[in-house]
Structures are given as structure tokens and as C-alpha cells.
GROMACS .gro file of C-alpha atoms in nm:
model
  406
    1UNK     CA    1   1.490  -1.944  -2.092
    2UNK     CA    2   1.371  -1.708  -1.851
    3UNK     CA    3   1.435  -1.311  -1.754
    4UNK     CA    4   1.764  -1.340  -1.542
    5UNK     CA    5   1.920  -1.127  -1.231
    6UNK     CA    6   2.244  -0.925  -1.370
    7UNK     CA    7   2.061  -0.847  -1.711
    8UNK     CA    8   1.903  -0.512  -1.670
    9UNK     CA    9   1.928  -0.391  -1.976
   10UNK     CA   10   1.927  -0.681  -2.211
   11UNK     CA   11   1.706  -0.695  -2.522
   12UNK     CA   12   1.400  -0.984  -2.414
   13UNK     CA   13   1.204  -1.207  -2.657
   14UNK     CA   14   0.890  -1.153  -2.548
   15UNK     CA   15   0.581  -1.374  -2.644
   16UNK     CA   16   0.233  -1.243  -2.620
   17UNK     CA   17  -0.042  -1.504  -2.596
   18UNK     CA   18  -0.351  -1.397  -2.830
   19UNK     CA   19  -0.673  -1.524  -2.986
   20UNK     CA   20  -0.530  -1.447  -3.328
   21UNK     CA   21  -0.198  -1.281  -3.490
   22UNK     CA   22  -0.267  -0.884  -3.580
   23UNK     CA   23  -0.254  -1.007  -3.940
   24UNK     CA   24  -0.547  -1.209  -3.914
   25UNK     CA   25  -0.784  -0.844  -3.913
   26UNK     CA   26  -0.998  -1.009  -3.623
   27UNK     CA   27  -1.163  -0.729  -3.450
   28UNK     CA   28  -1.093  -0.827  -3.106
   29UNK     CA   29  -0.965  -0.611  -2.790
   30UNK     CA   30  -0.674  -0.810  -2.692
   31UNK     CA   31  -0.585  -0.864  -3.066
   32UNK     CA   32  -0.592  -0.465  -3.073
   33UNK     CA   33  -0.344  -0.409  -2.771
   34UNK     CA   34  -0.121  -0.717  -2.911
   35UNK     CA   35  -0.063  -0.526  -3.180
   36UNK     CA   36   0.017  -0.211  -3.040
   37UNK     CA   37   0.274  -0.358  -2.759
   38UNK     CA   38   0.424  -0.558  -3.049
   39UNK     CA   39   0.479  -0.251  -3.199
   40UNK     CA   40   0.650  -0.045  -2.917
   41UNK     CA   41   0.820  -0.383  -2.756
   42UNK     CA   42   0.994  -0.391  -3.108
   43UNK     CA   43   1.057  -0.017  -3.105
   44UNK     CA   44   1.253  -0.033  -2.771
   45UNK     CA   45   1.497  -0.307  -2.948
   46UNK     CA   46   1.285  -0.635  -2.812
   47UNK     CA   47   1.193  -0.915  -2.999
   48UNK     CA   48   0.808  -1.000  -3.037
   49UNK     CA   49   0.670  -1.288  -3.061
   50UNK     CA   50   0.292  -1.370  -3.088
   51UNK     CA   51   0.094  -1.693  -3.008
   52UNK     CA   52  -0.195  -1.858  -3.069
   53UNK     CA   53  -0.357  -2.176  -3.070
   54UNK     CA   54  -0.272  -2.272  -3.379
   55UNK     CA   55  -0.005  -2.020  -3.556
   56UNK     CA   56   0.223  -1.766  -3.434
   57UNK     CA   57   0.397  -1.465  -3.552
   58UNK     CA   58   0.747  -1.490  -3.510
   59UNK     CA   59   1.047  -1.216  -3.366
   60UNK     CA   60   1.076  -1.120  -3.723
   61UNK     CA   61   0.675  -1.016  -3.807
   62UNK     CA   62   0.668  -1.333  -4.026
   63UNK     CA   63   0.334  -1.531  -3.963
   64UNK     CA   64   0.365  -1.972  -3.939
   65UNK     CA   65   0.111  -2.231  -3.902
   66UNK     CA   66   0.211  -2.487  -3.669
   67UNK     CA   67   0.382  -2.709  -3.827
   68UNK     CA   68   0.166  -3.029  -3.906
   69UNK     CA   69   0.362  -3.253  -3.640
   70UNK     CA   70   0.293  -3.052  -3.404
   71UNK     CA   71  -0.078  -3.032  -3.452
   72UNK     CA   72  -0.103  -3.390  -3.420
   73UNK     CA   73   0.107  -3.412  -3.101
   74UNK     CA   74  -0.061  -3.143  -2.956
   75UNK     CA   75  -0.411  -3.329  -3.037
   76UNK     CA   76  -0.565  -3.322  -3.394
   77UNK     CA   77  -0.484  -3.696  -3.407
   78UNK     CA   78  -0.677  -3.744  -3.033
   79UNK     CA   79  -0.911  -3.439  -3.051
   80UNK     CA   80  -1.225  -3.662  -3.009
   81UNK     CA   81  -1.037  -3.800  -2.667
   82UNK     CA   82  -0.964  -3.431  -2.553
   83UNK     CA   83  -1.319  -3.280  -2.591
   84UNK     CA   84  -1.466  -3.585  -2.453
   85UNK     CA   85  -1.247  -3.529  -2.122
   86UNK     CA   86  -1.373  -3.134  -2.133
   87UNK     CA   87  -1.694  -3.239  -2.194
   88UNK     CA   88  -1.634  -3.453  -1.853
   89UNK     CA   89  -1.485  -3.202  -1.660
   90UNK     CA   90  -1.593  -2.878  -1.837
   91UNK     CA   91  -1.251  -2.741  -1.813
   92UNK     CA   92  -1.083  -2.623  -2.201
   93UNK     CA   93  -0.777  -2.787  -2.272
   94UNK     CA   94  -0.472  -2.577  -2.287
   95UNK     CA   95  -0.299  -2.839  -2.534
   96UNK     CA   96  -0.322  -2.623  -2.827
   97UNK     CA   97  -0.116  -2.311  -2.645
   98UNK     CA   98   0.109  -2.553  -2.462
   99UNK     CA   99   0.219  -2.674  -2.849
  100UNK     CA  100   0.231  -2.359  -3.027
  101UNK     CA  101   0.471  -2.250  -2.704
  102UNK     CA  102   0.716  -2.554  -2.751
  103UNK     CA  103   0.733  -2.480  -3.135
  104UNK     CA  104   0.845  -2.070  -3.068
  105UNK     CA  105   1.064  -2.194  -2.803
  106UNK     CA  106   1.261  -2.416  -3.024
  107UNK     CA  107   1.298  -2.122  -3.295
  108UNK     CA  108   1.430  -1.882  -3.036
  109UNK     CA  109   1.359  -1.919  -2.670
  110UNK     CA  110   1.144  -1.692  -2.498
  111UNK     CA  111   1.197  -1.503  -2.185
  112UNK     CA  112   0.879  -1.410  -2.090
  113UNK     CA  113   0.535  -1.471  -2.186
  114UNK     CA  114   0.242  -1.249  -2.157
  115UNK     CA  115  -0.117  -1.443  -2.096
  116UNK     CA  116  -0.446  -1.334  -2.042
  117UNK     CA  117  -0.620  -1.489  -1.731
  118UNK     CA  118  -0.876  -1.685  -1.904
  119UNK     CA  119  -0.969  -2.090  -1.824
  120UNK     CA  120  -0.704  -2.049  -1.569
  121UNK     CA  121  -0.406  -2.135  -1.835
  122UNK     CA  122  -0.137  -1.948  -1.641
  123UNK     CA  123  -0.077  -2.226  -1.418
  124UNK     CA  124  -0.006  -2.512  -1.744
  125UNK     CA  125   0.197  -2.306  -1.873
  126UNK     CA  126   0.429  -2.226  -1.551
  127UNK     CA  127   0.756  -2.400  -1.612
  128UNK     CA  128   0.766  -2.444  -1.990
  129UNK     CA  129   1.041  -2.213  -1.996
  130UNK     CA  130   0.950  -1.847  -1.999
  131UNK     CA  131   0.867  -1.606  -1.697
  132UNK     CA  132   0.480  -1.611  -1.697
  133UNK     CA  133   0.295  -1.289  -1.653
  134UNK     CA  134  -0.054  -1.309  -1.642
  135UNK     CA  135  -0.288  -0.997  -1.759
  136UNK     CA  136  -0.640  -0.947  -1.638
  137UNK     CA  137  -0.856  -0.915  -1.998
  138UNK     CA  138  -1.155  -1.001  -1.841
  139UNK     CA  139  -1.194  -1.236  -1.532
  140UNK     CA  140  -1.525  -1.473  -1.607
  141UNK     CA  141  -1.613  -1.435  -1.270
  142UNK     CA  142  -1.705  -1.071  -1.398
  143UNK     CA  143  -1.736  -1.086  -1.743
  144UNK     CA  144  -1.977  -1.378  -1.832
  145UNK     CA  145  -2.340  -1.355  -1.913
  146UNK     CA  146  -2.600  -1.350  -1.645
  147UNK     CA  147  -2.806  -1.555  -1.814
  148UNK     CA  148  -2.702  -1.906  -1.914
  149UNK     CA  149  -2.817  -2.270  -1.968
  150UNK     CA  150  -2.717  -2.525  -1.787
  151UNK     CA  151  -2.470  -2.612  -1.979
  152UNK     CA  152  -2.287  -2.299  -2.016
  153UNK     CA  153  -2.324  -2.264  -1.622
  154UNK     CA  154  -2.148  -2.586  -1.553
  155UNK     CA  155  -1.882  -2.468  -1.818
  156UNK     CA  156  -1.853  -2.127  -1.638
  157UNK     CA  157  -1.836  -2.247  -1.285
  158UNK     CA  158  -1.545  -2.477  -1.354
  159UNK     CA  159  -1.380  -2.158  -1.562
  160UNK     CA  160  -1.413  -1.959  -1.261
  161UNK     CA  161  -1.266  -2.261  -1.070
  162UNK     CA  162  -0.979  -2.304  -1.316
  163UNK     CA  163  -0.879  -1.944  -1.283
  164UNK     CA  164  -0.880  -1.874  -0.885
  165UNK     CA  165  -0.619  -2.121  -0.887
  166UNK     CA  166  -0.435  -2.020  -1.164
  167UNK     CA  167  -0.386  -1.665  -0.985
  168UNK     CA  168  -0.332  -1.842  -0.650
  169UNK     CA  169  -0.018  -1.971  -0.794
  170UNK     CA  170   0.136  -1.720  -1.085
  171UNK     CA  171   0.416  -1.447  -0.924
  172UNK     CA  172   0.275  -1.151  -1.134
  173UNK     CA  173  -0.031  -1.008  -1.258
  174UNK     CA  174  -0.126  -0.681  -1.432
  175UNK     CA  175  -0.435  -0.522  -1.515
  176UNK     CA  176  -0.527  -0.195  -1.707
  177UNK     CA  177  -0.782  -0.105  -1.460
  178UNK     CA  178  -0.715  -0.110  -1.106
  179UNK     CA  179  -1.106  -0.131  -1.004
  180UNK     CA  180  -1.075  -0.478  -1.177
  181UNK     CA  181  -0.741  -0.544  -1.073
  182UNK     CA  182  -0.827  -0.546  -0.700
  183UNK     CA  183  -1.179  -0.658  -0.725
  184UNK     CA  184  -1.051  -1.000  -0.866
  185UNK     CA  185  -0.794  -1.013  -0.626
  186UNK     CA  186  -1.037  -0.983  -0.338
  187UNK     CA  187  -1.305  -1.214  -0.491
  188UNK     CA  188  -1.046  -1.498  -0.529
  189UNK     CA  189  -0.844  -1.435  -0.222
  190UNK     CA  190  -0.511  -1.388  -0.373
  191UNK     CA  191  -0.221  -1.178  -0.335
  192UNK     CA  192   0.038  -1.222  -0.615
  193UNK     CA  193   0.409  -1.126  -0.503
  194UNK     CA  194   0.330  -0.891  -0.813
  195UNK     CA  195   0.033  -0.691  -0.907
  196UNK     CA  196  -0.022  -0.374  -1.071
  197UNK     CA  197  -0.197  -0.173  -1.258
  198UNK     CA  198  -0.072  -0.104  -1.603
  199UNK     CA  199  -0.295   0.080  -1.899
  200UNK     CA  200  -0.374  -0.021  -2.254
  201UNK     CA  201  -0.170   0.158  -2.455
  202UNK     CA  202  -0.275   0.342  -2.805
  203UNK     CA  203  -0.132   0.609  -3.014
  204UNK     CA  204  -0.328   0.916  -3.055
  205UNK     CA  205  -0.407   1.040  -3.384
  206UNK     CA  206  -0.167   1.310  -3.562
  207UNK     CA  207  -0.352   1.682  -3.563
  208UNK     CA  208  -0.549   1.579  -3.946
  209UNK     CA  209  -0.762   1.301  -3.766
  210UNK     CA  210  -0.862   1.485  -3.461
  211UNK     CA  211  -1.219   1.499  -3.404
  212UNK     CA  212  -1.358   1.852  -3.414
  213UNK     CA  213  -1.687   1.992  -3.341
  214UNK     CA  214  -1.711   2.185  -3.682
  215UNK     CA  215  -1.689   1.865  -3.916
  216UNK     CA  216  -1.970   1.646  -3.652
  217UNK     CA  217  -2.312   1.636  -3.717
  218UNK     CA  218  -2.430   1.705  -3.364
  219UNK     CA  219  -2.763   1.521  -3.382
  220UNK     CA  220  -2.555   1.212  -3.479
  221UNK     CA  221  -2.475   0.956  -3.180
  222UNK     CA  222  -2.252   0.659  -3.224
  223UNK     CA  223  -2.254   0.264  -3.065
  224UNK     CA  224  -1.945   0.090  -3.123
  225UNK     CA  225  -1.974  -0.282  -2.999
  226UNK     CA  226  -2.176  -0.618  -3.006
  227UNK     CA  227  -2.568  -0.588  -2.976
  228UNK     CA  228  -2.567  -0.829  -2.696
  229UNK     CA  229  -2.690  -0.779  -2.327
  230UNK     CA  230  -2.337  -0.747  -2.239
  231UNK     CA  231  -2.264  -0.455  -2.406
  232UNK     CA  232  -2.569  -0.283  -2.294
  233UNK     CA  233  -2.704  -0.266  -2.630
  234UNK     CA  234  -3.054  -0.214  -2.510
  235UNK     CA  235  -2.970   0.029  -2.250
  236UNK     CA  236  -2.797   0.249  -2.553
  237UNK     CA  237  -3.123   0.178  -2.733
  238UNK     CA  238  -3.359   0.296  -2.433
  239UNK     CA  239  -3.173   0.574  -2.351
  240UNK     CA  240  -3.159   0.732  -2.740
  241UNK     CA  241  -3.581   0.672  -2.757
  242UNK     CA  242  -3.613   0.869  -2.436
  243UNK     CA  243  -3.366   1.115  -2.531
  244UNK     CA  244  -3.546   1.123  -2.907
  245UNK     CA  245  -3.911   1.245  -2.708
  246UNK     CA  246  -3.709   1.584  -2.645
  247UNK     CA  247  -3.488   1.641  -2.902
  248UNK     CA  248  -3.662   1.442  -3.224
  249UNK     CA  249  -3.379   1.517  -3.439
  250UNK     CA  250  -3.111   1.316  -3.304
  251UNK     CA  251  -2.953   0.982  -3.491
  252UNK     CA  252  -2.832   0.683  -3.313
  253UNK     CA  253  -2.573   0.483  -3.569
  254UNK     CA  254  -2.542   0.124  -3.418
  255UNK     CA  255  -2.219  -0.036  -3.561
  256UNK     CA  256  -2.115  -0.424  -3.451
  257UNK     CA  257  -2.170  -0.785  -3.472
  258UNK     CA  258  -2.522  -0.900  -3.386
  259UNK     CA  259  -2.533  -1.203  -3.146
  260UNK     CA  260  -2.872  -1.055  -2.975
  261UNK     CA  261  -2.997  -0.976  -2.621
  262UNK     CA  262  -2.981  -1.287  -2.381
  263UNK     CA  263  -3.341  -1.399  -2.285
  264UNK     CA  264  -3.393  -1.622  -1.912
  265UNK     CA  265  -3.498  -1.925  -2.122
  266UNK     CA  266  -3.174  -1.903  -2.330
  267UNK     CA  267  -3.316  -1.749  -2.633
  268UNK     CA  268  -3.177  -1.473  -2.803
  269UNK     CA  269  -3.329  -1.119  -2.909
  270UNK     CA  270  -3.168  -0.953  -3.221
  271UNK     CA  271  -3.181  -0.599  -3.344
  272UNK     CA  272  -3.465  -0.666  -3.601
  273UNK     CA  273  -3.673  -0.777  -3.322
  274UNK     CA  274  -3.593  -0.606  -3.054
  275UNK     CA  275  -3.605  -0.248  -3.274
  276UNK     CA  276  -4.008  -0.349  -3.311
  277UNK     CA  277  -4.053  -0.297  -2.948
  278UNK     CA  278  -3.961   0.094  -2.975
  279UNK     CA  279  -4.182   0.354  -3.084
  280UNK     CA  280  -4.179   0.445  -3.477
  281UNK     CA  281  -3.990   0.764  -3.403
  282UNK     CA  282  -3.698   0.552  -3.281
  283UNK     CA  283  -3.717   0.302  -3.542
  284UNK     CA  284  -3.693   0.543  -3.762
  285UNK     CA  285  -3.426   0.753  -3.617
  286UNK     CA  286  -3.159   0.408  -3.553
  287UNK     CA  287  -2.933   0.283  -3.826
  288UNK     CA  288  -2.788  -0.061  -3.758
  289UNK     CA  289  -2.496  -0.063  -3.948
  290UNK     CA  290  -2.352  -0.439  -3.841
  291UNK     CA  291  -2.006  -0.513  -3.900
  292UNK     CA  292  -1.774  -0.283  -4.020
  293UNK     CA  293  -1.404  -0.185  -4.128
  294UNK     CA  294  -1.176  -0.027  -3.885
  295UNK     CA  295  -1.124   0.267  -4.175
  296UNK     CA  296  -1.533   0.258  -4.183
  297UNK     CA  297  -1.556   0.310  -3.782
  298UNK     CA  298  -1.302   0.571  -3.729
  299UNK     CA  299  -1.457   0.793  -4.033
  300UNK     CA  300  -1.823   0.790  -3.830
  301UNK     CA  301  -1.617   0.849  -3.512
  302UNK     CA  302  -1.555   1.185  -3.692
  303UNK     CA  303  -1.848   1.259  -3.764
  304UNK     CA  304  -2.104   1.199  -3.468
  305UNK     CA  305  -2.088   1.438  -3.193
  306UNK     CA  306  -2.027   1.175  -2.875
  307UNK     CA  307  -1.962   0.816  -2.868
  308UNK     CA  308  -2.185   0.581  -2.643
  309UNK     CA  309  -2.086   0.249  -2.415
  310UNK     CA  310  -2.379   0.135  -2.227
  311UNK     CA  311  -2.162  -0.202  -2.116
  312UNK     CA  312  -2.287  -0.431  -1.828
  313UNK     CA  313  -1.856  -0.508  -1.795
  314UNK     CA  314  -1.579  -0.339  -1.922
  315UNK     CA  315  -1.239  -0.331  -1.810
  316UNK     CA  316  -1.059  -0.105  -2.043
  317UNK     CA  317  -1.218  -0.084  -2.358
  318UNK     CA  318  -1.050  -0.018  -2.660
  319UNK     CA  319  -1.367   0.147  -2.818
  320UNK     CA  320  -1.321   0.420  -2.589
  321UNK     CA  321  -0.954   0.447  -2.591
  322UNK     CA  322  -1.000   0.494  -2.963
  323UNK     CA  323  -1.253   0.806  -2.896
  324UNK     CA  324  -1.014   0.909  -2.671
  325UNK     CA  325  -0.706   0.886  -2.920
  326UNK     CA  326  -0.923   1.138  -3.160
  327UNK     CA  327  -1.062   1.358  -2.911
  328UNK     CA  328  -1.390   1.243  -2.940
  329UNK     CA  329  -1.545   1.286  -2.587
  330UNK     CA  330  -1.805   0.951  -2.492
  331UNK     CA  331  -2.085   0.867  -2.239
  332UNK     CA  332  -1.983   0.562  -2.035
  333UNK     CA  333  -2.144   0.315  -1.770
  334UNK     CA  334  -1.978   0.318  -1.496
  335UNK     CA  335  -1.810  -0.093  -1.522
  336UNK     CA  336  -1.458  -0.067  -1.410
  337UNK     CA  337  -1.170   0.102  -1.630
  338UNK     CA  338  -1.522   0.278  -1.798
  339UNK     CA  339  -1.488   0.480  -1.471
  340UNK     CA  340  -1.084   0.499  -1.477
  341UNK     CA  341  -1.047   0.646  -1.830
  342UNK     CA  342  -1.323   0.900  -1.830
  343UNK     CA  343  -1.305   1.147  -1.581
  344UNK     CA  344  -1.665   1.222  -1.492
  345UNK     CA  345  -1.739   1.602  -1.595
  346UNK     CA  346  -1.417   1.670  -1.765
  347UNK     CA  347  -1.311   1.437  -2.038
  348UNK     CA  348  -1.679   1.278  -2.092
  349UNK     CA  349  -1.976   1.156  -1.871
  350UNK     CA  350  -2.009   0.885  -1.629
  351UNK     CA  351  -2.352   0.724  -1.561
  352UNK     CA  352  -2.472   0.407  -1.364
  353UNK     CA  353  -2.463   0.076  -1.546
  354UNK     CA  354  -2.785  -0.027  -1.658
  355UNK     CA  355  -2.933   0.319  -1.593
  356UNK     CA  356  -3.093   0.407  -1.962
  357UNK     CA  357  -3.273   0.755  -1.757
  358UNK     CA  358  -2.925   0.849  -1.662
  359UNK     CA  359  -2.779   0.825  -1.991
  360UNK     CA  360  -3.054   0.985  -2.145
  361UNK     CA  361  -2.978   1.288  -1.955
  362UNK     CA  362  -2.621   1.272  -2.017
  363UNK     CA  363  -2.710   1.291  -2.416
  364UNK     CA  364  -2.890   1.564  -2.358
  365UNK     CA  365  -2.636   1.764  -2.143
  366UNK     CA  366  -2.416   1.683  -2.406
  367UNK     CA  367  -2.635   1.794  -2.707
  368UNK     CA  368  -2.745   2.109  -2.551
  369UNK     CA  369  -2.398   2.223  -2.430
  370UNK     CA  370  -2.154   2.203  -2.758
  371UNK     CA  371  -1.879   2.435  -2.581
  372UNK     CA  372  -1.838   2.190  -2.285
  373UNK     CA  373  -1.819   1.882  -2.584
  374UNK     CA  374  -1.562   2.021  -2.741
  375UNK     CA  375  -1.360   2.089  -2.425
  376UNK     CA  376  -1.425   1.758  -2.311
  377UNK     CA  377  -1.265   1.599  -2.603
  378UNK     CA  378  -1.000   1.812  -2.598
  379UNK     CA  379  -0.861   1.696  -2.243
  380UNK     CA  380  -0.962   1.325  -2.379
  381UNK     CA  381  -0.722   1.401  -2.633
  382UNK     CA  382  -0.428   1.513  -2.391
  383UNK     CA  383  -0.500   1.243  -2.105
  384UNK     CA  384  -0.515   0.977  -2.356
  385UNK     CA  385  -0.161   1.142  -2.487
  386UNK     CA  386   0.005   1.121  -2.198
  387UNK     CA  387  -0.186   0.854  -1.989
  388UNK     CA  388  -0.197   0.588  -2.252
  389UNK     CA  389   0.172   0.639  -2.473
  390UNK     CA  390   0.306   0.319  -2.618
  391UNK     CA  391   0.649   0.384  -2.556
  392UNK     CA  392   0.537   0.443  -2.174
  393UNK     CA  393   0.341   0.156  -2.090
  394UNK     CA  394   0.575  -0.067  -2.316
  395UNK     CA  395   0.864   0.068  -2.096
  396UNK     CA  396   0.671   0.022  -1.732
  397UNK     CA  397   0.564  -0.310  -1.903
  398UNK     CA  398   0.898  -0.484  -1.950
  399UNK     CA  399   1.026  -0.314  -1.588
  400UNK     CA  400   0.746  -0.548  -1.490
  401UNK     CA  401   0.819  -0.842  -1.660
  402UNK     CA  402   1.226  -0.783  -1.545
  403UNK     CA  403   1.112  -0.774  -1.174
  404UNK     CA  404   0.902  -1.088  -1.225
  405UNK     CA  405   1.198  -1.269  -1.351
  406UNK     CA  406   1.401  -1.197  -1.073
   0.00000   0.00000   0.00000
């Protein structure tokens, strides 16, 4: 089944194609804004599904592994066949998705199925039933590492590959950031009959859970995200020591996974290590906190003054859309939707990517001027309010996915 002409207003089972189901508590971005469309999809009378490789959550919220037949057909019995062809032509086999699709198709047929762009998947999945709509998460061809072996070159060249002709052939696209949106379209050379720009969505926090000025310590500074090169986690790290040699009192509290800093020969660089290279007033003055809770993060969102994202890429982070749901206002690099959901001046601070002197500045601006932080998070608050509303994006959303149908 598909969307239809003459159905305006019918109720649509939607799937939305994920790296894991909500329930799983992965800590991902496009688990986080699964979630949150399920949510206001089902709100507006739709049914939800959610797919992954190997279980789904069906229209109902009730979570399913595949069933064991169709694990074998779609390749547990010739896995060893399958990565020996991907090891050939360094292309990731869709197999697993294409099963888990038949299996919520047979339950209840979907009409449309949300995707993001990745290993160019879009274009398997294109007449399996469902209107395809693909979503720009994060095009390789921006968002993989600068450095790589060979091996993870070869793999990322025939990604990149695999997706410019996925998008040469899908009829709609959607991105939250229209920087991305039309840089990927211009890179690959494509012009879907459909494209647009549509926002992550997230629901701002009820009066209680605002951030405030009076209950943050305003020497504290917070890092939500990987210590990787990626995420800029030693451009966060330079800019706090060189902001430390003025004002010696200020924290940095470092909170994420650790898979280190990319080196050229393919090494990797992890906090431990790379914290011995800064001067023992910075080492003193950084707590690495690793992994933790959701609960965990959004009580030390509270109570540092700013939030930091020193990212290399972004395209609509759901670390800052969470400072922005609280009212917290954030220092951002400039990498696409960075740019889009902080308005430079007013609702944070905008600095070049990579530019740790720039940022340092910026946490001192913000340090020294607690009237202008307070405003600032304030108007985060209210753009983030009206910008980024469930209901609203899940309403322009399935307008979208009714036109692509047509």
C-alpha cells in the first residue's frame, strides 16, 4: 500500500526506519527524533510503526523480534555469503531492512516509510510497497571522518557512491537543516521532485525544568557528545584551557562515550591521553564524566551556565535542541543546522568550526555578561517553542509524505 490521491484526510500507517526501537534506551539522534514523531504521528490519529534491522515496534507500541524465519530468509542462514559480497564490493547489504519491511507489511501494510539517507538504501527499498521518503541524517559525503585507513576509505567511497544514486532516483527528500539540505543536493547533482526543509521536532520543558541563571553555577561549562575528532572534542578542550588563563575558576564537565581523537596513521587519542597534553590548571579544572543517563544529563544541563558543541559536522543536533527546550543558551561551531538553530547574538553564540580562539572568546563574553545569558536562553526557550513543536512539524511532516504519494 501506498499514500493515495482522493484521501486527504485519512489516518496513514507510517513506518519510520531506525537504528533501534525507542525502547531499546540507545542514545542515538535519530533514535531521539523517532521517538518524538512517533509520539505526535500517534497523537494526530496515525499509526506508527518503527523498523529496524532486526525488530520493530509495531502500530500498537508493542516491540517484536523478527520472527526466526525471517531472519534466515533475510540472511542468518547465508550471512558468511553476504559479507563476503560487501567485503567485495564494499557496499552494506540492505537485506536485513528489506526483511524486517516485508514482516510489518504483512501485519498491517504501510503507506509510507520514512528512511534516513545512509548506504544509499532508499533506492532497495523503492517499490516494496510504501511511499518512500528519504530524510537527510547525515550524508557521508559530509559526515565521515577525515582521517581513515584504507579500508574504511574504500568502504566510504562506495557509501558515497551508493547514496548519490539513491537520491538521483527517490521523489522526496527532507532535511532539518536547509544548509545541508541544499549542499547535498548540489554536491550530488540532484533535484528531487520533492525537497524541503523540515525541523527536528522536541517538546520544551514545562516552567519547573527551565533553566535559570539563579540555580547555575556560572563557572560551570558543559560538553554533551562523543570525545572524538568529529565532535570537536579537542577544540572544546583548547578553547576551555585558553579561556581557564583568564578566568581560573571556570569548570569544563565533559559527558559522552569515549572513542578518541582520530590520528593520520589510524590510531586513536583518548581523553586520558590527550588530557596529559594540557597544562595542570586544565587538568585539573576538566571532569570527564563518560557515559551517562538522560535524567543524569538534563540535571547538569541545569546547572552549568552555557552548553558547548565544538562539532566538525552537525546537521541538527539534538544536544542543542535539548538546551534549547530548557532555555539553556549554547556556544556552537558554525556546521550546518549549528548555524540554523542558534541565532548568532540572540539565542546563543556562533563561532567558526575548528576555531578553539574564537570559542574561547565566546566563553568569556558569555561568563562576563550574565544579563545577556539569561536573555539569550530565554528567546532559545521561545524559538525552540514555536520553531520546533511536535504537533507542527508532525503536521507539515505527513502534508509531505501526502504530496509524495500523489
Amino acid at each position: 500500500m501506498a499514500v493515495r490521491r482522493g484521501e486527504p484526510d485519512r489516518p496513514l500507517h507510517i513506518g519510520l526506519l531506525a537504528p533501534a526501537i525507542p525502547a531499546s534506551g540507545i542514545a542515538n539522534g535519530i533514535v531521539t527524533y523517532t521517538r518524538i514523531m512517533r509520539d505526535a504521528l500517534r497523537a494526530q490519529g496515525h499509526q506508527v510503526s518503527i523498523l529496524t534491522a532486526f525488530d520493530y515496534e509495531d502500530e500498537r507500541g508493542e516491540p517484536h523480534k523478527r520472527a526466526p524465519e525471517g531472519l534466515v530468509r533475510s540472511g542468518l542462514a547465508s550471512l558468511r555469503g553476504r559479507l563476503d559480497r560487501a567485503r567485495r564490493s564494499r557496499r552494506i547489504s540492505p537485506g536485513p531492512f528489506i526483511a524486517t519491511l516485508r514482516e510489518v507489511n504483512a501485519r498491517l501494510p504501510l503507506d509510507v516509510l520514512e528512511m534516513e539517507e545512509s548506504f544509499g538504501w532508499s533506492r532497495d527499498l523503492m517499490g516494496r510497497g510504501p511511499t518512500i521518503v528519504t530524510r537527510l541524517h547525515g550524508p557521508h559525503i559530509y559526515g565521515k571522518d577525515d582521517l581513515e585507513t584504507d579500508e574504511e576509505r574504500a568502504t566510504s567511497e562506495q557509501r558515497i557512491v551508493d547514496e548519490g544514486r539513491s537520491l538521483a532516483v527517490i521523489r522526496a527528500l527532507t532535511s532539518p537543516s536547509a544548509r545541508l539540505l541544499k549542499a547535498t543536493l548540489d554536491h550530488y547533482r540532484v533535484r528531487p521532485p520533492i525537497a524541503e526543509t523540515i525541523p527536528n521536532p522536541i517538546p520544551v520543558a514545562p516552567p519547573a525544568e527551565r533553566w535559570s541563571l539563579g540555580r547555575a553555577d556560572p563557572d560551570q561549562l558543559l560538553c554533551v557528545g562523543r570525545f572524538d575528532t568529529r565532535k570537536g572534542a579537542d577544540v572544546v578542550v583548547e578553547a576551555f584551557q585558553r579561556a581557564l588563563r583568564q578566568r581560573p575558576g571556570l569548570r569544563l564537565v565533559m559527558v559522552g562515550p569515549d572513542p578518541g581523537l582520530t590520528q593520520p596513521d589510524g590510531g586513536r587519542v583518548h581523553f586520558a591521553d590527550h588530557v596529559r597534553t594540557l597544562s595542570p590548571e586544565a587538568r585539573e579544572r576538566i571532569d570527564y564524566l563518560g557515559r551517562r543517563s538522560a535524567e543524569e544529563i538534563a540535571e547538569l544541563r541545569l546547572r552549568s551556565a552555557f552548553t558547548i558543541i565544538g562539532s566538525r559536522f552537525e546537521n541538527f543536533p539534538y544536544s542543542l535542541a535539548e538546551s534549547m527546550a530548557i532555555g539553556a543558551p549554547s556556544i556552537v561551531s558554525d556546521s550546518f543546522g549549528n548555524g540554523e538553530m542558534v541565532i548568532d547574538g540572540e539565542t546563543g553564540l556562533v563561532v567558526p568550526i575548528g576555531d578553539s580562539e574564537a570559542m574561547a572568546a565566546g566563553i568569556l563574553r558569555l561568563r562576563d555578561n550574565p544579563g545577556a545569558l539569561a536573555e539569550m536562553g530565554d528567546r532559545a526557550y521561545r524559538r525552540c517553542a514555536e520553531w520546533l513543536d511536535p504537533d507542527r512539524v508532525a503536521r507539515e511532516t505527513v502534508a509531505l509524505y501526502r504530496r509524495a504519494g500523489a
